[in-house]
Each structure stands twice: as structure tokens, then as C-alpha cells.
CSV table of C-alpha atoms in Angstrom, one decimal:
chain,number,residue,atom,x,y,z
A,1,MET,CA,85.2,100.5,103.8
A,2,ALA,CA,84.8,104.1,105.1
A,3,GLY,CA,88.3,104.1,106.3
A,4,GLY,CA,89.7,103.0,102.9
A,5,LEU,CA,87.5,105.5,101.1
A,6,ALA,CA,88.7,108.4,103.3
A,7,ALA,CA,92.3,107.3,102.8
A,8,GLY,CA,91.9,107.1,99.1
A,9,LEU,CA,90.2,110.6,98.8
A,10,VAL,CA,92.5,112.4,101.3
A,11,ALA,CA,95.9,110.8,101.0
A,12,GLY,CA,95.9,108.3,98.2
A,13,THR,CA,94.9,110.5,95.3
A,14,ALA,CA,98.3,112.1,94.7
A,15,THR,CA,100.6,109.3,95.7
A,16,CYS,CA,98.8,106.5,93.9
A,17,THR,CA,98.4,108.4,90.6
A,18,ALA,CA,102.0,109.4,90.7
A,19,THR,CA,103.2,105.9,91.4
A,20,GLN,CA,100.7,103.8,89.4
A,21,GLY,CA,99.4,106.2,86.9
A,22,GLY,CA,102.2,105.4,84.5
A,23,LEU,CA,100.5,102.1,83.7
A,24,MET,CA,97.7,104.0,82.1
A,25,MET,CA,100.1,105.0,79.4
A,26,GLY,CA,99.4,101.5,78.0
A,27,LEU,CA,95.9,102.7,77.1
A,28,ALA,CA,97.0,105.7,75.1
A,29,GLY,CA,98.8,104.0,72.3
A,30,ASP,CA,97.8,102.6,68.9
A,31,GLY,CA,95.0,105.2,68.6
A,32,HIS,CA,92.6,103.2,70.8
A,33,GLY,CA,93.3,105.3,73.9
A,34,ARG,CA,90.5,107.6,72.8
A,35,ASP,CA,87.8,105.2,74.1
A,36,PRO,CA,86.7,106.5,77.4
A,37,ALA,CA,85.3,103.1,78.4
A,38,LEU,CA,88.9,101.9,78.7
A,39,VAL,CA,89.4,103.9,81.8
A,40,ALA,CA,86.3,102.2,83.3
A,41,TRP,CA,87.8,98.8,82.4
A,42,PHE,CA,91.1,99.9,84.0
A,43,LEU,CA,89.4,100.9,87.2
A,44,ALA,CA,87.3,97.7,87.2
A,45,GLY,CA,90.5,95.6,87.0
A,46,ARG,CA,92.0,97.7,89.8
A,47,LEU,CA,88.9,97.2,92.0
A,48,ALA,CA,89.0,93.4,91.4
A,49,SER,CA,92.6,93.0,92.2
A,50,TYR,CA,92.5,95.2,95.3
A,51,GLY,CA,89.4,93.5,96.6
A,52,ALA,CA,90.9,90.0,96.1
A,53,ALA,CA,94.1,91.1,97.8
A,54,GLY,CA,92.2,92.6,100.7
A,55,ALA,CA,90.2,89.4,101.2
A,56,LEU,CA,93.4,87.3,101.2
A,57,LEU,CA,95.1,89.7,103.6
A,58,GLY,CA,92.1,89.6,106.0
A,59,LEU,CA,91.9,85.8,105.8
A,60,LEU,CA,95.6,84.9,105.9
A,61,GLY,CA,97.3,88.0,107.4
A,62,SER,CA,100.7,89.3,106.5
A,63,ALA,CA,101.8,85.8,105.2
A,64,VAL,CA,100.4,86.7,101.8
A,65,SER,CA,102.1,90.2,101.7
A,66,PRO,CA,105.1,90.3,99.3
A,67,PRO,CA,108.4,90.9,101.0
A,68,PRO,CA,110.4,94.1,100.3
A,69,GLN,CA,112.7,92.3,97.9
A,70,ALA,CA,109.8,91.0,95.8
A,71,ARG,CA,108.2,94.5,95.8
A,72,ALA,CA,111.5,96.0,94.7
A,73,VAL,CA,111.6,93.7,91.7
A,74,LEU,CA,108.0,94.5,90.8
A,75,LEU,CA,108.7,98.3,91.1
A,76,VAL,CA,111.7,97.9,88.7
A,77,ALA,CA,109.5,95.9,86.2
A,78,ALA,CA,106.7,98.4,86.4
A,79,GLY,CA,109.0,101.3,85.8
A,80,LEU,CA,110.5,99.6,82.8
A,81,THR,CA,107.0,98.9,81.5
A,82,VAL,CA,106.0,102.6,81.9
A,83,VAL,CA,109.2,103.6,80.0
A,84,ALA,CA,108.3,101.2,77.1
A,85,TYR,CA,104.8,102.6,76.9
A,86,ALA,CA,106.1,106.2,76.9
A,87,VAL,CA,108.6,105.6,74.2
A,88,ARG,CA,105.9,104.0,72.1
A,89,ILE,CA,103.6,107.1,72.5
A,90,MET,CA,106.5,109.4,71.6
A,91,ARG,CA,107.2,107.4,68.4
A,92,ARG,CA,103.5,107.6,67.5
A,93,GLY,CA,103.1,111.2,68.5
A,94,ARG,CA,102.6,112.5,65.0
A,95,ALA,CA,100.3,109.8,63.9
A,96,ALA,CA,98.2,110.4,67.0
A,97,CYS,CA,97.4,113.9,65.7
A,98,ALA,CA,95.7,112.6,62.7
A,99,PRO,CA,92.1,111.3,63.0
A,100,ALA,CA,92.1,107.5,63.1
A,101,THR,CA,89.5,104.9,63.7
A,102,PRO,CA,90.8,101.8,65.4
A,103,THR,CA,89.7,98.5,64.0
A,104,ALA,CA,87.4,96.1,65.9
A,105,GLN,CA,90.4,93.9,66.6
A,106,VAL,CA,92.4,96.7,68.1
A,107,ARG,CA,89.5,97.8,70.2
A,108,ASN,CA,88.9,94.2,71.5
A,109,ALA,CA,92.6,93.9,72.4
A,110,ALA,CA,92.5,97.2,74.3
A,111,ARG,CA,89.4,96.0,76.2
A,112,TYR,CA,91.4,93.0,77.4
A,113,ARG,CA,94.5,95.0,78.1
A,114,ALA,CA,92.8,97.8,80.2
A,115,PRO,CA,91.6,95.6,83.1
A,116,LEU,CA,94.9,93.7,83.2
A,117,LEU,CA,96.8,97.0,83.5
A,118,GLY,CA,94.4,98.1,86.2
A,119,ALA,CA,94.8,94.8,88.1
A,120,ALA,CA,98.6,95.2,87.8
A,121,THR,CA,98.6,98.3,89.9
A,122,ILE,CA,98.3,96.1,93.0
A,123,LEU,CA,101.9,95.1,92.3
A,124,VAL,CA,103.1,98.7,92.5
A,125,PRO,CA,101.9,99.8,95.9
A,126,CYS,CA,102.1,103.4,97.0
A,127,GLY,CA,102.8,104.3,100.6
A,128,VAL,CA,99.1,104.8,101.4
A,129,THR,CA,98.3,101.4,99.8
A,130,LEU,CA,100.7,99.7,102.3
A,131,GLY,CA,98.8,101.3,105.1
A,132,ILE,CA,95.5,100.1,103.9
A,133,GLU,CA,97.0,96.6,103.4
A,134,MET,CA,98.0,96.6,107.0
A,135,LEU,CA,94.5,97.6,108.0
A,136,ALA,CA,93.2,94.7,106.0
A,137,VAL,CA,95.7,92.4,107.8
A,138,SER,CA,94.7,93.6,111.2
A,139,SER,CA,90.9,93.2,110.4
A,140,GLY,CA,91.3,89.4,110.5
A,141,SER,CA,88.3,89.1,108.2
A,142,PRO,CA,88.2,88.6,104.4
A,143,VAL,CA,85.1,90.7,104.1
A,144,ALA,CA,86.5,93.6,106.1
A,145,GLY,CA,89.8,93.3,104.3
A,146,ALA,CA,88.1,93.4,100.9
A,147,ALA,CA,85.9,96.3,102.0
A,148,ALA,CA,88.9,98.4,103.1
A,149,MET,CA,90.8,97.8,99.9
A,150,ALA,CA,87.7,98.3,97.7
A,151,GLY,CA,86.9,101.6,99.5
A,152,PHE,CA,90.4,102.8,98.8
A,153,VAL,CA,90.1,102.1,95.1
A,154,VAL,CA,86.8,104.0,95.0
A,155,GLY,CA,88.4,106.9,96.8
A,156,THR,CA,91.2,107.2,94.3
A,157,ALA,CA,89.0,106.5,91.2
A,158,PRO,CA,88.2,110.2,90.4
A,159,ALA,CA,91.9,111.0,90.2
A,160,PHE,CA,92.5,108.1,87.9
A,161,ALA,CA,89.5,109.0,85.8
A,162,LEU,CA,90.9,112.6,85.4
A,163,LEU,CA,94.3,111.2,84.5
A,164,GLY,CA,92.7,108.9,81.9
A,165,TYR,CA,90.8,111.9,80.4
A,166,VAL,CA,94.0,113.9,80.1
A,167,LEU,CA,95.9,111.0,78.5
A,168,ARG,CA,93.1,110.5,76.0
A,169,HIS,CA,93.2,114.1,74.8
A,170,VAL,CA,96.9,114.5,74.9
A,171,SER,CA,97.4,111.4,72.8
A,172,ARG,CA,95.5,113.2,70.0
A,173,THR,CA,97.9,116.2,69.9
A,174,ARG,CA,101.5,117.0,69.5
A,175,LEU,CA,101.7,117.1,73.3
A,176,ALA,CA,101.9,113.3,73.2
A,177,ARG,CA,105.7,113.5,72.9
A,178,LEU,CA,106.0,115.9,75.9
A,179,ALA,CA,103.7,113.6,77.9
A,180,GLY,CA,106.0,110.7,76.8
A,181,VAL,CA,109.1,112.5,78.1
A,182,VAL,CA,107.3,113.1,81.5
A,183,ALA,CA,106.3,109.4,81.6
A,184,VAL,CA,109.8,108.3,80.9
A,185,ALA,CA,111.0,110.4,83.8
A,186,ALA,CA,108.3,108.8,86.0
A,187,GLY,CA,109.2,105.3,84.9
A,188,LEU,CA,112.9,105.9,85.6
A,189,TRP,CA,111.9,107.3,89.0
A,190,THR,CA,110.0,104.1,89.7
A,191,VAL,CA,113.0,102.0,88.7
A,192,GLY,CA,115.2,104.0,91.0
A,193,ALA,CA,112.6,103.6,93.9
A,194,GLY,CA,112.7,99.8,93.3
A,195,LEU,CA,116.5,99.7,93.3
A,196,ASN,CA,116.5,101.7,96.5
A,197,LEU,CA,113.9,99.5,98.2
A,198,GLY,CA,115.9,96.4,97.2
A,199,GLY,CA,119.1,97.9,98.7
A,200,TRP,CA,120.8,97.7,95.3
A,201,LEU,CA,122.1,101.3,95.4
A,202,SER,CA,125.3,102.0,97.1
A,203,ALA,CA,125.1,103.7,100.5
A,204,PRO,CA,126.7,107.2,100.8
A,205,ALA,CA,129.9,107.7,102.9
A,206,PRO,CA,129.0,108.8,106.4
A,207,ALA,CA,129.0,112.5,107.0
A,208,ALA,CA,131.7,113.7,109.3
A,209,GLY,CA,131.6,116.6,111.8
A,210,PRO,CA,129.8,117.6,114.9
A,211,GLY,CA,126.5,117.9,113.1
A,212,LEU,CA,126.1,114.1,112.7
A,213,ALA,CA,123.5,112.8,115.2
A,214,ALA,CA,124.8,110.0,117.5
A,215,ALA,CA,123.0,107.2,119.4
A,216,ARG,CA,122.8,107.5,123.1
A,217,MET,CA,123.4,104.6,125.6
A,218,VAL,CA,120.5,103.5,127.8
A,219,ASP,CA,121.1,100.6,130.2
A,220,GLY,CA,123.7,99.1,127.9
A,221,THR,CA,121.6,99.5,124.8
A,222,GLN,CA,122.0,102.2,122.2
A,223,SER,CA,118.9,104.2,121.4
A,224,VAL,CA,118.3,106.1,118.2
A,225,THR,CA,115.3,108.4,117.6
A,226,VAL,CA,114.2,109.0,114.1
A,227,TRP,CA,111.2,111.2,113.0
A,228,ALA,CA,109.2,110.2,109.9
A,229,THR,CA,108.2,113.4,108.0
A,230,ARG,CA,106.6,114.0,104.6
A,231,GLU,CA,110.1,115.0,103.3
A,232,GLY,CA,111.9,111.9,104.6
A,233,TYR,CA,113.5,110.7,107.8
A,234,ARG,CA,115.1,113.1,110.3
A,235,PRO,CA,117.9,112.8,111.1
A,236,ALA,CA,118.7,111.1,107.8
A,237,MET,CA,122.0,109.6,109.1
A,238,VAL,CA,122.9,108.6,112.6
A,239,SER,CA,126.2,107.3,114.0
A,240,ALA,CA,126.3,104.3,116.4
A,241,ARG,CA,128.8,101.9,117.9
A,242,ALA,CA,129.3,98.5,116.2
A,243,GLY,CA,128.9,95.4,118.3
A,244,VAL,CA,126.3,96.9,120.7
A,245,PRO,CA,122.5,96.2,120.5
A,246,VAL,CA,120.6,99.2,119.2
A,247,GLU,CA,116.9,100.2,119.3
A,248,VAL,CA,115.6,102.6,116.7
A,249,VAL,CA,112.6,104.5,117.9
A,250,PHE,CA,110.6,105.7,114.9
A,251,LYS,CA,108.2,108.6,115.6
A,252,VAL,CA,105.7,110.1,113.2
A,253,ALA,CA,105.7,113.9,112.6
A,254,ASP,CA,103.6,113.9,109.4
A,255,ARG,CA,101.5,111.1,107.8
A,256,GLY,CA,102.8,110.1,104.4
A,257,CYS,CA,104.6,107.3,102.6
A,258,THR,CA,107.3,107.3,105.3
A,259,GLY,CA,104.7,105.9,107.7
A,260,THR,CA,105.9,102.4,106.7
A,261,VAL,CA,109.6,101.7,107.0
A,262,THR,CA,111.5,98.7,105.6
A,263,ILE,CA,114.4,97.9,107.9
A,264,ASP,CA,116.4,94.7,108.5
A,265,GLY,CA,114.4,93.0,105.7
A,266,ARG,CA,110.9,93.6,107.1
A,267,ASP,CA,108.1,96.1,106.9
A,268,VAL,CA,107.2,98.0,110.0
A,269,PRO,CA,104.2,100.4,110.4
A,270,LEU,CA,105.1,103.5,112.4
A,271,PRO,CA,105.2,104.6,115.1
A,272,ALA,CA,107.3,101.7,116.4
A,273,THR,CA,110.5,100.7,118.1
A,274,VAL,CA,112.8,98.4,116.2
A,275,ARG,CA,115.3,96.4,118.2
A,276,LEU,CA,118.4,95.3,116.3
A,277,PRO,CA,121.1,92.9,117.5
A,278,PRO,CA,124.8,94.0,117.6
A,279,GLN,CA,125.7,95.1,114.1
A,280,PRO,CA,129.1,94.8,112.3
A,281,PRO,CA,130.9,98.0,111.2
A,282,GLY,CA,129.3,99.5,108.2
A,283,THR,CA,126.1,101.3,107.1
A,284,LEU,CA,122.6,100.0,107.7
A,285,ARG,CA,120.1,101.4,105.2
A,286,TYR,CA,116.3,101.7,105.8
A,287,VAL,CA,113.7,103.0,103.4
A,288,CYS,CA,110.1,103.9,103.3
A,289,GLY,CA,107.7,101.3,101.9
A,290,MET,CA,107.8,102.9,98.4
A,291,GLY,CA,111.6,103.1,98.2
A,292,MET,CA,111.4,106.9,98.0
A,293,TYR,CA,113.0,108.1,101.2
A,294,THR,CA,116.1,106.6,102.8
A,295,GLY,CA,117.8,106.8,106.2
A,296,PHE,CA,121.2,105.4,107.4
A,297,ILE,CA,122.8,104.3,110.6
A,298,ASP,CA,126.6,104.3,110.4
A,299,PHE,CA,128.1,101.7,112.7
A,300,SER,CA,131.7,102.2,113.6
């Protein structure tokens, strides 16, 4: 639990609020986003879903972790949901400036929606979340797994509470439209991350010239070294020979969302060495667990 708490406070605050905070836009519409208790309900739903997921991961291991393709679909769906909430807030921007008292029916509906939105954040994992999930898997205990995930939620709770405070006050002013524009951009970014994670974006043409890093041969096997940094993978593109086995040695320069890589259809925590069978001519894409940063190996 202490490990999850530390990860939430130190590393998860920025990445999780950026990735999952858009779902809180659903609390700021219809005039009922002014209720501060809704943020508490949101965080309670988040704590419940993360604790349950941690218990399952600790009990059953990685078998219950969604594969990269499934996470990609969830990211696209979450991004579209954020865009829908943002458009709704922009359309209600003027009305939000006027004092309004939500009806009891609206308040009750919001109380149900808030924990559901909080629980849904487990479906949109940030890079640090993936690391905590792997910690829960390695614990081999449902109690330890739930404790790690719960500690992580507690560590990120202050940032989400602050975001909820900002959204409540912005929704009462003409800044609601500006906040909506920012949220639309965040939603589209999430959609793009999902498309990238799913491999549904076209790969760029391989760069030409002497600056392109090349694999080296070691005992009949090609070897590629890639560094994971906070800004992405370096080198971002490497050339290799098709039809020859290759091993990709991932090393970690900086801890961040690039610490988990999705390659050849599976998630790999770094540092690690990934061995690939002979590949056909073409470009192999690998991405971080959030779909933010991409690297390529060009086989020719």
C-alpha cells in the first residue's frame, strides 16, 4: 500500500489527471456540478474499482489484465465520451453563469453518475497505473494487490479533488466554454492514443541516411538497444534485416509512461529484452502502455 501511495503522489498525479480527468467533465454539466460531494462520490467509485481490480490481479495474475487491443478500444471510447461531455458544457456555458438550483431528481441522478464515472477510470489506465497493476500481479495475493491499487488511488486523490474544485467553479463562469475547448482537445488526444496503441495509425516511411540507427549482429542474431525516456524511445527508428531473429534490449533512462512497452501484441515492463522471430520486410511498431510514445523497427 505504501508503494502504491508513493507512486500516486510522486508519479501518478500528473499523468492520471491528464489521462482520466476528462471523465470528471461529466460532473460539471446540467448545473449539478456545483455539488462538492460529487467529487467524493467520484473518488469513492474510483477507489472501489481499483481495489477490486487489484484483488483480481493479485488472485489471478495477468490473466485478468485487458490485452492492448482491448485497452485501445477503451481509450477511444473514453476519449469520445470526454468530447461529448465537453461539447455539452460548451453549449451550456451561458446558462451555467446564471444561478440555478438543480432539482432533487437531477441531484440524485448526479449522485449515481459520479461513482460510475470514477469507477470507469480503471478502463483508461495511465502509464503509472500499468506499473501498479503489474505490482499487484507480482504480489500473488488479493489483499496485497488491492492494497497497492487502493494506495495509488489515495495518492492521486488530492489532484483529482483539486481538478474537481476547478471544474465546479469554471462551470459557473464564461470560462466554461474555454474549459470545454481544452477538454475536447484532451478527448481527441485520448482517441489518438487509443488508435496508436491499437496499431490503427499508419507507420511513417523509414528515414533514410547515415543517421538511421542499425541493428548489430551478435552470434547470428540481430541486437537492437532502445532507451525509454520521458520524451519517448531513443532511437525512435532502427533498421534491421528481414528474415533474421532479432532481440530488442529495452533500457530505462527515465521512469515514466514509457516504462511499459506494448510490442508484438503483449505488454512488457521495462527494463527487458524482447526476442522476436524472423520478421518479414516492413515496419514493426511498438508503443508505450498509454499509446503516447511510439518506436519503429524497419525490416528490409
